[in-house]
Amino acid sequence: MSKPLYLENNATFGSNTLHYIHRAAEVGLYDIRGLGAKRRVPNFDDLTFLTASVSRYPLEGYREKCETRTVLGTRYAKKPLVLDIPITIAGMSFGALSANVKEALGRAATQLGTTTTTGDGGMTPEERQSSKTLVYQCLPSRYGFNPDDVRKADAIEVVVGQGAKPGGGGMLLGQKINARVAHMRCLPQGIDQRSASRHPDWTGPDDLAIKIAELREITDWEKPIYVKIGATRVKNDVKLAVAAGADVVVVDGMQGGTAATQQVFIEHAGIPTLAALRQAVEALEEIDMLGTVQLIISGGIRSGADVAKALAMGADAVAIGQGVMMALGCNRPDYFQNGAHHSALADYEKLGTAVGHCHHCHTGRCPVGVTTQDPVLEQRLEPAEGARRVKNYLQTLKMELTTLARACGKSDVHHLEREDLVALTIEAAAMAKVPLAGTDWIPGLQRY
Amino acid sequence: MDTLSATAQRQASAVRFDLAETSVRELNHFLHRELPGSGIETIEIVHPAGQHNIAVGVDAPVKIDIYGHVGYFVGGMNKQADITVHGNVGWSVAENLMSGSVRVKGFASECAGASGHGGLLVIEGDASSRCGISMKGIDIVVGGSVGHMSAFMAQAGHLVVCGDADHGLGDSLYEAVIYVRGQIHGLGADARVEPMQESDYAKVAQLLAKAGFDHDPREFKRVASARTLYHWNADANQEY
């Protein structure tokens, strides 16, 4: 009687839509959740490499060197960042993540010669000490932001927007606001901490230019200044970020993650990372800044293949958030503590969810200790073990990246180019502006 | 007051920078790299000509006087220093102030004291919109009036307005408290006028004295958060 059979197999009102409507009707408010977009959009899986055969000459995978060194911030900064790999760890806040996790990320990044990034909660001492090279975010909320940490940072990222919620602010629910998080954020313990959608001290690109100049002045023009945007009007935003003085532009596509925001935002705002990347590169080309201003792309980067494709399309580096969280143990059935594996299944069940279905980042009840401030749960992610996992994950990505690059005949991963790619779908061909596989057709472009 | 060469300046206890002849970059480099431990106690800056980012990121117990009008972010992220602007200021004066003080003898444009963590900002004239936006512990005293959306999302600290406040005052306030002597043209979401307690009168008196104003604290009204936006129930009966 309770099962509305007449709606089954209905393309417009499928089971998810039915659930959404029933829930909205019951409670009168939208869903808030963590993670990123779940809907399928054109992505890097829709591209494939044209590796070398006769017309191009491959490099030997196990013997010939393939360079991965990456330099960011060469435009104005006296001290650009020199990374061993073009894979960085995206900004994720202390508060959303535990201090142990932040330390683990720092350790992993240091071991691999890359950067990790602070987040909305400010810089923790553990994170600074464990990170050889740390990017410090200047976010609209300015939680925990202070000039001492600016001076301790190796680069500064002015966050304008985020791929999961471009144009939106955020909310860290009170469940995750323990005494330490609250102290760092200058707010009482246990209340929801809203993050503004816009910066408190500037409103447009002309103001942003002066803001960037302020940060440069404070750091004596030594440190690279990144500007991070959520992918929407990418061409205009990238050009304006460059005009404002960015050394590095970070573009976060709609598959990017978040600690918590409205589901409607996650699924229905912004453009796919694939499309955003092509537009960002075009913007830099049009203002003759490609190579002068570096481009980092983020939002749903998962594998070495994704990294290779992003670089081939014109990115200088990628930033990874959700993939790193999963490497830490997100949605795993167990956790590793005190030298042994322990099942987390009962805790998933208590939350009313299951392995592979959990998106309780916002509630602070993470069964594997990644997105929590609970004193018991956070111990389930030990920094050494977390660092080991993340290092292994990023190391794997590096190996996959160089494997593909060598197969394309490249001795440097930054030599990958758009000509090395074709698309498997018309949508991806149009967005990435590469030919549909087996043709020379790029939808939307006139070919002669 | 010395107005001699750079070498001579560094040996004096008081130095002067003429921004018609010296760049803001050179000034800030001096303030960051050469001032700490130098024994210099007083710095005068003349001919600022509306330039931006003057004396940002200072971290030393020094008295800085700027003669003339300045642009954006003057005194931004200041620690320890006492900075006085003998003129008007552009946007975001004393942005993210940590400690020490910034005093504006004239008027201030938008976002004065934005996201300030501590210390004291005094504006003797009016401040434009969004004064004290996102403040995190700073105390701000405005001799005149403030524009709309002042103290938006202010978390901690105090904003004392001796004149009027435009609409949207204290929208989405957290624990910061606003005191207004004149007319309030409209409160923002979740802000409300509350009865003044003895502790409020004492706080207003203390801040007025620090700022050098002699108004009667009993003329002020208190605006604080109604705290209806503090808890979102994401699990069951989702409601504020």
XYZ file of C-alpha atoms in Angstrom, chain B residues 17-142:
126
model
C 59.505 58.848 5.070
C 58.422 61.106 2.249
C 56.282 58.998 -0.069
C 56.748 61.567 -2.794
C 60.339 60.379 -2.916
C 60.224 56.885 -1.421
C 57.999 54.025 -2.582
C 55.494 52.220 -0.396
C 57.520 49.074 -1.075
C 60.636 50.639 0.400
C 58.658 51.901 3.383
C 57.122 48.520 4.114
C 60.455 46.757 3.639
C 61.939 49.070 6.233
C 59.039 48.512 8.628
C 59.303 44.727 8.317
C 63.027 44.130 8.038
C 64.874 47.062 9.581
C 62.575 48.537 12.185
C 62.352 45.605 14.648
C 65.132 45.916 17.190
C 66.383 49.207 15.740
C 65.386 51.340 18.716
C 63.303 53.581 16.490
C 60.243 54.730 18.409
C 58.544 57.159 16.058
C 57.989 57.250 12.318
C 56.462 60.053 10.307
C 55.122 59.447 6.836
C 54.328 62.425 4.638
C 52.819 62.891 1.194
C 50.915 59.577 1.144
C 48.787 60.908 -1.725
C 46.117 58.252 -1.418
C 48.487 55.357 -1.970
C 47.406 51.879 -0.921
C 48.884 49.389 1.534
C 50.834 51.893 3.563
C 52.303 50.419 6.762
C 50.736 46.978 6.367
C 51.985 44.022 8.354
C 53.884 46.013 10.962
C 54.968 43.930 13.957
C 56.829 46.291 16.272
C 55.962 48.660 19.155
C 56.349 51.870 17.198
C 54.331 55.060 16.811
C 53.557 55.876 13.200
C 51.998 59.168 12.085
C 50.792 59.499 8.521
C 50.084 63.053 7.377
C 47.570 63.225 4.554
C 44.917 61.049 2.942
C 45.663 57.383 2.288
C 44.193 54.606 0.175
C 43.155 51.038 0.931
C 44.356 48.750 3.712
C 46.403 51.277 5.656
C 47.606 49.611 8.859
C 46.387 46.227 7.634
C 47.297 43.229 9.827
C 49.063 45.533 12.263
C 50.556 44.141 15.474
C 51.830 46.288 18.310
C 52.175 49.586 16.436
C 50.107 52.691 17.168
C 49.273 54.242 13.818
C 47.568 57.609 13.357
C 46.330 58.872 10.012
C 46.000 62.631 9.958
C 43.532 62.557 7.101
C 40.924 60.344 5.489
C 41.336 56.676 4.585
C 40.093 54.401 1.816
C 38.680 50.913 2.117
C 39.635 48.416 4.761
C 41.675 50.531 7.131
C 43.170 48.281 9.833
C 41.975 45.140 8.064
C 42.683 42.105 10.246
C 44.195 44.280 12.982
C 45.821 42.026 15.589
C 46.896 44.426 18.334
C 48.075 47.989 18.844
C 45.881 50.716 17.436
C 44.931 52.613 14.326
C 43.399 56.077 14.623
C 41.876 57.983 11.724
C 41.526 61.692 12.347
C 39.220 62.078 9.354
C 36.677 59.799 7.668
C 36.891 56.182 6.572
C 35.549 54.435 3.504
C 34.087 50.933 3.486
C 35.031 47.856 5.495
C 36.896 49.668 8.267
C 38.411 47.161 10.656
C 37.258 44.190 8.578
C 37.964 40.842 10.260
C 40.072 42.517 12.967
C 41.235 40.154 15.694
C 42.268 42.605 18.387
C 43.540 46.072 19.152
C 41.662 49.337 18.780
C 40.488 51.202 15.690
C 39.254 54.751 16.192
C 37.646 56.743 13.409
C 36.994 60.275 14.491
C 34.700 61.071 11.572
C 32.163 58.810 9.829
C 32.775 55.325 8.492
C 31.095 54.047 5.352
C 29.255 50.762 4.901
C 30.319 47.398 6.331
C 32.337 48.913 9.146
C 33.503 46.089 11.392
C 32.424 43.391 8.972
C 33.466 39.942 10.185
C 35.220 41.394 13.260
C 36.862 38.776 15.441
C 37.834 40.579 18.618
C 38.779 44.069 17.534
C 37.285 47.110 19.288
C 36.135 49.866 16.943
C 34.990 53.312 18.011
C 33.465 55.600 15.392
